[in-house]
Tab-separated table of C-alpha atoms in Angstrom:
chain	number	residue	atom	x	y	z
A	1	UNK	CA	66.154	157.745	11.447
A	2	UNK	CA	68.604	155.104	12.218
A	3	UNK	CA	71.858	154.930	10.875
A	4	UNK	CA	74.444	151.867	11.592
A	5	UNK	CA	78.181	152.663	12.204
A	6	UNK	CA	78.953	149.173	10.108
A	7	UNK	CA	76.367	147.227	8.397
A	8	UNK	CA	78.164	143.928	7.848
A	9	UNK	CA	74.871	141.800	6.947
A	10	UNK	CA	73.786	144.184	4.196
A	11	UNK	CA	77.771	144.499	2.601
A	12	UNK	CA	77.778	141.141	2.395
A	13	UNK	CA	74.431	140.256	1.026
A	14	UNK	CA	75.649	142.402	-1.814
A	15	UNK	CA	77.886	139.312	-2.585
A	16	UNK	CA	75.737	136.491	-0.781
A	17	UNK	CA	75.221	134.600	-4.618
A	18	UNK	CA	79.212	134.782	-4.874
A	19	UNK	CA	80.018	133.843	-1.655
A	20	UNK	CA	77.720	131.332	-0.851
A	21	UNK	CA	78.833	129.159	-4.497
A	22	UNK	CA	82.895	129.611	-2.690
A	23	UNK	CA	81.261	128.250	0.436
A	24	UNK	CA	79.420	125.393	-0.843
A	25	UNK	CA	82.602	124.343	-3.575
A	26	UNK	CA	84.602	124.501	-0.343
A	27	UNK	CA	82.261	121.952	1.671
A	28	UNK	CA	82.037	119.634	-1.161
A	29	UNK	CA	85.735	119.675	-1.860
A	30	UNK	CA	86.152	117.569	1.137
A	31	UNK	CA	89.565	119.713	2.019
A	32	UNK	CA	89.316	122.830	4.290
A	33	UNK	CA	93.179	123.454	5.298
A	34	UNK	CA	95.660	124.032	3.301
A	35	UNK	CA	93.925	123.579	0.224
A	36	UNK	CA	93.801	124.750	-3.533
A	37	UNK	CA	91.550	128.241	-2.263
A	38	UNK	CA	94.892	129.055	-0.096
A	39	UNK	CA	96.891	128.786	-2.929
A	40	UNK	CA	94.630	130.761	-4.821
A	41	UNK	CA	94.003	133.455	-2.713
A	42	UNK	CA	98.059	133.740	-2.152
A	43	UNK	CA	98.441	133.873	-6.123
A	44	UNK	CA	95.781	137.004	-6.304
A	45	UNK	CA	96.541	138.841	-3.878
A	46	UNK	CA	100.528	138.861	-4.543
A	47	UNK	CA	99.296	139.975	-8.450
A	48	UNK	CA	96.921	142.995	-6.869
A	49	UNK	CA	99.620	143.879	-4.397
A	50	UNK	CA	102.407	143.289	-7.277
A	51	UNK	CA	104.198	141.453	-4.568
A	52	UNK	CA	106.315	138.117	-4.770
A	53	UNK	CA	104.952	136.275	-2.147
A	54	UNK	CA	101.364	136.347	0.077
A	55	UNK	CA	101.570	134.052	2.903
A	56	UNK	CA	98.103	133.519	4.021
A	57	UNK	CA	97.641	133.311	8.451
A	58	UNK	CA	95.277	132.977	10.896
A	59	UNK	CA	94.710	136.968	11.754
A	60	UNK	CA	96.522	140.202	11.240
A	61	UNK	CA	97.954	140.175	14.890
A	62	UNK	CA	99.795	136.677	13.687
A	63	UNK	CA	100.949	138.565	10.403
A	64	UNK	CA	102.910	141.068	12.469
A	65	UNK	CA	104.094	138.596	14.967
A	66	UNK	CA	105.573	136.252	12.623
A	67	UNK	CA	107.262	138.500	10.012
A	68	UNK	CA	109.296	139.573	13.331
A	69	UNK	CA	109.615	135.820	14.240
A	70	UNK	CA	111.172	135.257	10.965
A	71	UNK	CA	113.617	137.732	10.878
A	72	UNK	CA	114.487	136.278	14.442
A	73	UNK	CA	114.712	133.398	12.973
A	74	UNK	CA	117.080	134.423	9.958
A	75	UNK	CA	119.189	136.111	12.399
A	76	UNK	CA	118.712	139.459	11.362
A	77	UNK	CA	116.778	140.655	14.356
A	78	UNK	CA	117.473	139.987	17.984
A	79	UNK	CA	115.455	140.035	21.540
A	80	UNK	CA	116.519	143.122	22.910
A	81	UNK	CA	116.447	145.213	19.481
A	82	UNK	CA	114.351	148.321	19.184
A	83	UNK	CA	112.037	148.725	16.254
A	84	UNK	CA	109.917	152.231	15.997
A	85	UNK	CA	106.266	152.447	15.954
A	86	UNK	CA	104.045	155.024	16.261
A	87	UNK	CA	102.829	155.830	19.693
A	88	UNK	CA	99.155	156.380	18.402
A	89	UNK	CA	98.771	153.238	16.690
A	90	UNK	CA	96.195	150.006	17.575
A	91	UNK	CA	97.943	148.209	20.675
A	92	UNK	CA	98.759	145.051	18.116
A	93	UNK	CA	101.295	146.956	15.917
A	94	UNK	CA	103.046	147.387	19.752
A	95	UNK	CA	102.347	143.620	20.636
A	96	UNK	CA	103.831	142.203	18.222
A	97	UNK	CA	107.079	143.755	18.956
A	98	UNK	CA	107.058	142.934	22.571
A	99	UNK	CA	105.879	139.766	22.205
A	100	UNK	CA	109.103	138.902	20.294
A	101	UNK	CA	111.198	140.320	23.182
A	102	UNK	CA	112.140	143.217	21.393
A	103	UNK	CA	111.469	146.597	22.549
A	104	UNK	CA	108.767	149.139	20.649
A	105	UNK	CA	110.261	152.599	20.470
A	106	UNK	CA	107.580	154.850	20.342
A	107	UNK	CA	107.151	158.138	18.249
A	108	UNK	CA	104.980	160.667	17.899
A	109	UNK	CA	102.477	160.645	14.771
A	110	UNK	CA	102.594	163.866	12.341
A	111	UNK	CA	99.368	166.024	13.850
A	112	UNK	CA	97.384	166.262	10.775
A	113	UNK	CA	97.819	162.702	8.870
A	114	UNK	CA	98.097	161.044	12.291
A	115	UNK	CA	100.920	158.636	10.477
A	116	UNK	CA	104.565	158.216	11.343
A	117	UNK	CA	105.934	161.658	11.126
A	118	UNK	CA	109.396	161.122	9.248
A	119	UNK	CA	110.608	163.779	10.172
A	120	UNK	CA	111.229	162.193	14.305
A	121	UNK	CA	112.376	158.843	13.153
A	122	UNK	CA	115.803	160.069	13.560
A	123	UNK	CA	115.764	161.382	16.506
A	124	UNK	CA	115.035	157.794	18.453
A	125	UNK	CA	117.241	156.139	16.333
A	126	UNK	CA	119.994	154.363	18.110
A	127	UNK	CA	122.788	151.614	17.526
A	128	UNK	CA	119.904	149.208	18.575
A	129	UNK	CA	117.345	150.067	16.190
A	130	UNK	CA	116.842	147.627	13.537
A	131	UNK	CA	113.697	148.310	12.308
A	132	UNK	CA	110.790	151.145	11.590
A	133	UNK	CA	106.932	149.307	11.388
A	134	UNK	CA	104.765	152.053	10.558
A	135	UNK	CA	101.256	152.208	10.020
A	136	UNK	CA	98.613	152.781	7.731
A	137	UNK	CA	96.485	154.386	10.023
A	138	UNK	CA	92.787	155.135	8.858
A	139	UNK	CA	93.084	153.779	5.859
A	140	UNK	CA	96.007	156.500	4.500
A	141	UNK	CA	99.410	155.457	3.329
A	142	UNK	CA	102.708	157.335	5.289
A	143	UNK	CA	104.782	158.851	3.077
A	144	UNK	CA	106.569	156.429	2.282
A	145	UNK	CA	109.642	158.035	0.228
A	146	UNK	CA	110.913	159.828	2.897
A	147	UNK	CA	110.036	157.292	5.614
A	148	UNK	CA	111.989	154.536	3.233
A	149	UNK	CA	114.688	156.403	2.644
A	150	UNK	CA	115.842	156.617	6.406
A	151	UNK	CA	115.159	152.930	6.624
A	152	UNK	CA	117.844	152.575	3.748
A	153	UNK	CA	119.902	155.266	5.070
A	154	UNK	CA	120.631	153.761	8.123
A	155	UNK	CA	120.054	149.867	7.034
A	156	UNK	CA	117.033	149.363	9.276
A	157	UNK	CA	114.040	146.742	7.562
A	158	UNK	CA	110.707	148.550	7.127
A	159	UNK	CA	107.442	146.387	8.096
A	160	UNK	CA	104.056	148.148	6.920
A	161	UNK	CA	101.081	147.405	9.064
A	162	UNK	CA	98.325	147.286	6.492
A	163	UNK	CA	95.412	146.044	8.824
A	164	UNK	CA	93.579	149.412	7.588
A	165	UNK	CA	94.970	149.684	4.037
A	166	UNK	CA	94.174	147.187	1.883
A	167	UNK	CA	94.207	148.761	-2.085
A	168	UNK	CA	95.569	151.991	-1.213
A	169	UNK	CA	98.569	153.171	-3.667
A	170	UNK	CA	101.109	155.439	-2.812
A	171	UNK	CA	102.762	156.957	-5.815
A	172	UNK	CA	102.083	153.758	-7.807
A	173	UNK	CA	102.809	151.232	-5.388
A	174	UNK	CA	100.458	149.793	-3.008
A	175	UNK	CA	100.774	149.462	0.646
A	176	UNK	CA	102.102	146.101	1.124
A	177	UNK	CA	104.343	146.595	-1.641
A	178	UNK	CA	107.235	149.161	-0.116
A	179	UNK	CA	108.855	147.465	3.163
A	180	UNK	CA	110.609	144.187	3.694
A	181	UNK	CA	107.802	142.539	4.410
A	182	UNK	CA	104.014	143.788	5.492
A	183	UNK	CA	101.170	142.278	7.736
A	184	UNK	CA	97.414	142.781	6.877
A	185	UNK	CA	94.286	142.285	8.259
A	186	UNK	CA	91.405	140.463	6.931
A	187	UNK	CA	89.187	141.511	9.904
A	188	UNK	CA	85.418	141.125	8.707
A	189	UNK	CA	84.822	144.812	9.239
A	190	UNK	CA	88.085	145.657	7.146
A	191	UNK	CA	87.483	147.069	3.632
A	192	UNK	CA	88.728	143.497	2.587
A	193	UNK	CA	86.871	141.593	5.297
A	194	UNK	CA	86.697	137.836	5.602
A	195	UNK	CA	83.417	136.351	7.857
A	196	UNK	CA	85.954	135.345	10.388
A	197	UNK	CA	89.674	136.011	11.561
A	198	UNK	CA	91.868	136.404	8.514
A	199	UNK	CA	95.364	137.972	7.697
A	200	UNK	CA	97.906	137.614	5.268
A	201	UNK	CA	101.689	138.696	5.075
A	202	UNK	CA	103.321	139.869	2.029
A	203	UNK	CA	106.917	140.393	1.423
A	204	UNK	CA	109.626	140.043	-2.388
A	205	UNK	CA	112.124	138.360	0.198
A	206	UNK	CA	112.008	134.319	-0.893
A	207	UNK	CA	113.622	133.731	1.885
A	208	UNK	CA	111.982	135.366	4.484
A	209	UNK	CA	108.750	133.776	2.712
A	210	UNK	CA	109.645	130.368	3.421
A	211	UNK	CA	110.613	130.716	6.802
A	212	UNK	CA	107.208	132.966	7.280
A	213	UNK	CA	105.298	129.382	5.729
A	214	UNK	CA	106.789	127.040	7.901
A	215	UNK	CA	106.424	128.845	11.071
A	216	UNK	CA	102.728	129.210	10.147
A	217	UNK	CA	102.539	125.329	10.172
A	218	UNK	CA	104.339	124.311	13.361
A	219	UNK	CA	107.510	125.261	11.902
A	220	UNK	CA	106.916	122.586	9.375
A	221	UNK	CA	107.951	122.943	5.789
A	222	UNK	CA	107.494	118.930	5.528
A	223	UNK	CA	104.914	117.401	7.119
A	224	UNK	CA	106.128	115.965	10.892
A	225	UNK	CA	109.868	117.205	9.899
A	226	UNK	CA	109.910	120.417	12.287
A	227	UNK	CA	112.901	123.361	11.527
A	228	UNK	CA	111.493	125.761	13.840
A	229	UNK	CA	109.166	125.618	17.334
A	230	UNK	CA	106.337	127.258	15.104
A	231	UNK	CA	102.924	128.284	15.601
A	232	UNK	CA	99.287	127.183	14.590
A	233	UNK	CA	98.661	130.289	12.327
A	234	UNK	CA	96.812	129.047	8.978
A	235	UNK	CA	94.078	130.837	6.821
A	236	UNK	CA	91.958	128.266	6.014
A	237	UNK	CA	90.176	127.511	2.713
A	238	UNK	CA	86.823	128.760	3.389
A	239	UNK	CA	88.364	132.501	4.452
A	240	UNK	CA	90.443	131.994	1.686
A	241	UNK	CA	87.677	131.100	-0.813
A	242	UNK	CA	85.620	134.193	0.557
A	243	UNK	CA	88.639	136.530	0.426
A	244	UNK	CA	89.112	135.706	-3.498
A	245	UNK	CA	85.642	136.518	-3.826
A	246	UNK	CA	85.441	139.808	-2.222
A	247	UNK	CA	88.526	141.234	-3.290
A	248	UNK	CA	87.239	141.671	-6.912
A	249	UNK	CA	85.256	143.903	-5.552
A	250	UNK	CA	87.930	145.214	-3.720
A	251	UNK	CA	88.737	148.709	-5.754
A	252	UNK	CA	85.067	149.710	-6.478
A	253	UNK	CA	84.055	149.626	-2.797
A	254	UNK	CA	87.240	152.149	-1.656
A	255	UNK	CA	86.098	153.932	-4.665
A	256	UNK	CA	82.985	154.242	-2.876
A	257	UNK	CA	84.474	155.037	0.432
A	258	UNK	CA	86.143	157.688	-1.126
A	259	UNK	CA	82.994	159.354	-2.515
A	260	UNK	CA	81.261	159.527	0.916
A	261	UNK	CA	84.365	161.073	2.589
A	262	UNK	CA	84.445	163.340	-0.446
A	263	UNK	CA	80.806	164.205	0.498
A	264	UNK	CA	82.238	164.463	4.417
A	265	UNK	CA	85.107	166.725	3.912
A	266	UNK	CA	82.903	169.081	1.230
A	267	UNK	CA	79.592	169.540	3.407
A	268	UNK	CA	80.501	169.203	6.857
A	269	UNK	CA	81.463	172.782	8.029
A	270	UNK	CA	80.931	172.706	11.764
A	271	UNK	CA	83.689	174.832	13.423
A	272	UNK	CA	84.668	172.630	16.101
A	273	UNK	CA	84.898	169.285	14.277
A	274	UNK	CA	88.319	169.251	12.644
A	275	UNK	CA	88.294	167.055	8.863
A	276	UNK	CA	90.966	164.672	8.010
A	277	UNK	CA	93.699	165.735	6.035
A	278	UNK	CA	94.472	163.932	2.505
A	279	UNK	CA	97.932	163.809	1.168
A	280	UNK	CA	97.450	161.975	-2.194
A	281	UNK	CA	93.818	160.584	-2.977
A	282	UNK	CA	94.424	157.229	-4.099
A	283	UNK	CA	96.866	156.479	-0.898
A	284	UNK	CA	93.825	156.384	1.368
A	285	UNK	CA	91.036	153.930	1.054
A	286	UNK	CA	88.992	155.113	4.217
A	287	UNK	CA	88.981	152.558	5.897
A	288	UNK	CA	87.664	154.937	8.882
A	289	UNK	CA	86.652	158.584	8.597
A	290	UNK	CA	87.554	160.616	11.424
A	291	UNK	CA	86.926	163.754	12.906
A	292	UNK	CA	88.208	165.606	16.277
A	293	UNK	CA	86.270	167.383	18.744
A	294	UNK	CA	87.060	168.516	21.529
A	295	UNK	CA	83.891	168.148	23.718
A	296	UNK	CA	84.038	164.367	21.874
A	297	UNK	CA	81.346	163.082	24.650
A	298	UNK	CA	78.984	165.061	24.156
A	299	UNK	CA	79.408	164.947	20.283
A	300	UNK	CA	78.970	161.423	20.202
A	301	UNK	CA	75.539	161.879	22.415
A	302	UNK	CA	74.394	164.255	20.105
A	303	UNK	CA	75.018	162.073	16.844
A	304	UNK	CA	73.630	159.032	19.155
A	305	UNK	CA	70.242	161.290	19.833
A	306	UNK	CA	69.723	161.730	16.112
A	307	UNK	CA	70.370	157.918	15.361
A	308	UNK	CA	73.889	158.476	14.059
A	309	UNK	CA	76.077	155.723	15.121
A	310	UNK	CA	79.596	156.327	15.928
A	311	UNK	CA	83.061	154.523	17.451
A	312	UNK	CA	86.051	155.803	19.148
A	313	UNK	CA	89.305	154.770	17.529
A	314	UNK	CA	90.473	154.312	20.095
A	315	UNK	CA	89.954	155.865	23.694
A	316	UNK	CA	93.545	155.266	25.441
A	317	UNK	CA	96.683	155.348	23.932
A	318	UNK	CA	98.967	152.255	24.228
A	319	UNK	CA	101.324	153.657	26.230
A	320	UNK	CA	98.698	154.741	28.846
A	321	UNK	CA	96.888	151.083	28.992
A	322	UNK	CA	97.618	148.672	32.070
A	323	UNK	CA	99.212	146.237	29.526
A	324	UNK	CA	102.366	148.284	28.757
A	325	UNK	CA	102.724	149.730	32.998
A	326	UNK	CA	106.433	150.187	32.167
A	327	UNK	CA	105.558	152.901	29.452
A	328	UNK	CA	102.557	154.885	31.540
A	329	UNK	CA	105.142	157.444	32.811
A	330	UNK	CA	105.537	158.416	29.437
A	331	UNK	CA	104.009	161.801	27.596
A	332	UNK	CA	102.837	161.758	24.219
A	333	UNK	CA	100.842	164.788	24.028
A	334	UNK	CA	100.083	165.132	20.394
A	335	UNK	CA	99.159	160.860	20.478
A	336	UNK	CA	97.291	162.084	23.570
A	337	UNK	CA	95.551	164.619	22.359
A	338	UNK	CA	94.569	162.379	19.123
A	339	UNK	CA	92.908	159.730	21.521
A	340	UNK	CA	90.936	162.154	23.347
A	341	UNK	CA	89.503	163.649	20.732
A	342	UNK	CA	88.976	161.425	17.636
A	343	UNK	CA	85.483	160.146	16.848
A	344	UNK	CA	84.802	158.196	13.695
A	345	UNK	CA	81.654	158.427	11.474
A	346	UNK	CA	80.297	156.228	9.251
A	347	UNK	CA	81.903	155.170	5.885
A	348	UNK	CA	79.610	151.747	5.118
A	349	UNK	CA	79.610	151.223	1.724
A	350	UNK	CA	75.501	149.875	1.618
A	351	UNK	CA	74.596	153.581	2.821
A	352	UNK	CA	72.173	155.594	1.050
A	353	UNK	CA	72.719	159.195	-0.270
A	354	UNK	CA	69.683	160.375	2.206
A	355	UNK	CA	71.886	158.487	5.115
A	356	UNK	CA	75.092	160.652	4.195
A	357	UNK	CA	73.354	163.712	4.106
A	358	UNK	CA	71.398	162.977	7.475
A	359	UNK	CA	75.307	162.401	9.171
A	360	UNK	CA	76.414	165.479	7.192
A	361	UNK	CA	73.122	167.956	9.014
A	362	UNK	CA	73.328	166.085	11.941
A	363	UNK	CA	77.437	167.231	12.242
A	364	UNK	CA	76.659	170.107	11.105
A	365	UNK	CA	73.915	170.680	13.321
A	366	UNK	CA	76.072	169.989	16.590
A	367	UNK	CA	75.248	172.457	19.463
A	368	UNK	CA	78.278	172.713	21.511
A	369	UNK	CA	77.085	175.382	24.436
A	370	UNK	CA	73.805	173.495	24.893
């Protein structure tokens, strides 16, 4: 038996009728930047997020970049200002701090959520911290009362990366919906996927909104009248088009994410593969399900044998990669240990009941001496 980790084809052939009418009104609409889908897709996904403002750009990376550039640009944040992050994040929640010239301060996650632990925020904050981005790692919110309270406490902004957390609600508000300003990712293999590069930034701050759209557009709020040395960084209409598409689908799909790690966390018992923890159910969509174990090698061979595929999220920590040299001499152990030992298992929506049980024997099945 052979079981995909992500089964992109299939998901999207569940909506191939939908999405190939938004294609084809998009190629006969003559207009493919810029357009009426933009618009629309900015309109729906402010009402689902119950945000002011979605500025659609080119990719989730670009989200986080430019909702820093902004603020630069407002004069609220400076090169040379630190903004926390956690240490165990993706390496683009870091980029986009340092590729604004400001400097990531990095923090330990909390051991069992693997999010922002709140309760070391304080201890790295400094009179040149300006800012807190945390992350929705996995697909679970932080918790975001006591993480927003110490950005209000001590006036810093708070950016959400919500590459991973698209529809996820945190005691009635969704992720996108509680900082300054948020970036997300419409990464085809997100749980809100586009068929191409796609992100989106959401924020209530008009202001901030407006710079945000002209610095997508070559800093351009008028065509050829430039107020800013802006980027290339547009969603385009047929990503758009798509995006409106899938996200009415959008709640039942994490619904059914949440039924097959419902199905994880009750049948697999193996004990050396350590389950996630959940902190409220609807604040985590799944985006990935992982596990730890601490012979994760020879895990993944043994799930590979069986036909199980599987990803590491991700094998070296940021602060350990060749990119970011300056921060190698730095010890993390807890972000360490979580990039060691964290395998992810499959959470495709398209997957059959038999397919979850096979992943569920074949866990539980794991041989650790042999």
């Amino acid at each position: 038996m052979k079981v995909p980790f992500l089964n992109l084809k299939k998901i999207n052939e569940k909506h191939k009728d939908e999405l190939c009418k938004a294609f084809n009104q998009v190629l006969e609409s003559g207009w493919y930047i810029m357009g009426e889908r933009l618009k629309a897709f900015e309109q729906e996904f402010s009402s689902y997020c119950g945000v002011k403002h979605t500025i659609g750009v080119a990719n989730g990376l670009d989200a986080l970049i430019l909702i820093i550039r902004a603020y630069k640009e407002l004069g609220i944040l400076r090169e040379g200002d630190e903004i926390v992050v956690p240490a165990n994040t993706y390496i683009a929640s870091i980029l986009s701090i340092s590729e604004n010239g400001l400097r990531p301060v990095l923090v330990e996650p909390d051991p069992q959520t693997f999010n922002l632990d709140s309760k070391k925020i304080t201890k790295v904050i400094t009179n040149k911290t300006k800012a807190i981005l945390l992350v929705h790692l996995y697909g679970q919110m932080c918790e975001m009362e006591a993480i927003k309270k110490i950005a209000d406490d001590y006036g810093l902004l708070l950016i959400e990366d919500c590459a991973q957390s698209q529809g996820a609600v945190w005691s009635g508000t969704r992720s996108g919906n509680w900082g300054n300003a948020a970036g997300f990712s419409f990464y085809p293999g997100k749980n809100l996927g586009a068929l191409g590069d796609a992100g989106a930034i959401t924020t209530n701050d008009d202001r901030l909104s407006e710079v945000v759209r002209a610095l997508r557009n070559y800093g351009s709020e008028i065509k050829y009248y430039n107020m800013y040395k802006g980027v290339n960084s547009r969603l385009d209409e047929l990503q758009a088009a798509l995006l409106l598409v899938k996200l009415k689908h959008l709640d039942a799909e994490n619904a059914i994410r949440r039924s097959i790690a419902s199905k994880y966390i009750s049948d697999i018992i193996h004990p050396n593969i350590t389950l996630p923890t959940v902190i409220q159910e609807e604040a985590h969509v799944w985006h990935l399900f992982v596990v730890q174990v601490e012979n994760r090698d020879k895990f993944q061979r043994h799930l590979s044998e069986l036909g199980v595929q599987t990803v590491i999220h991700y094998p070296i920590a940021p602060h350990k990669q060749k990119a970011y040299k300056e921060f190698n001499h730095l010890e993390f152990p807890i972000t360490q240990k979580i990039h060691n030992t964290v395998i992810s298992l499959p959470v495709d929506i398209t997957m059959s009941d038999e397919d979850i049980n096979y992943i569920i024997d074949a866990c539980n099945s794991y041989n650790e001496t042999i």
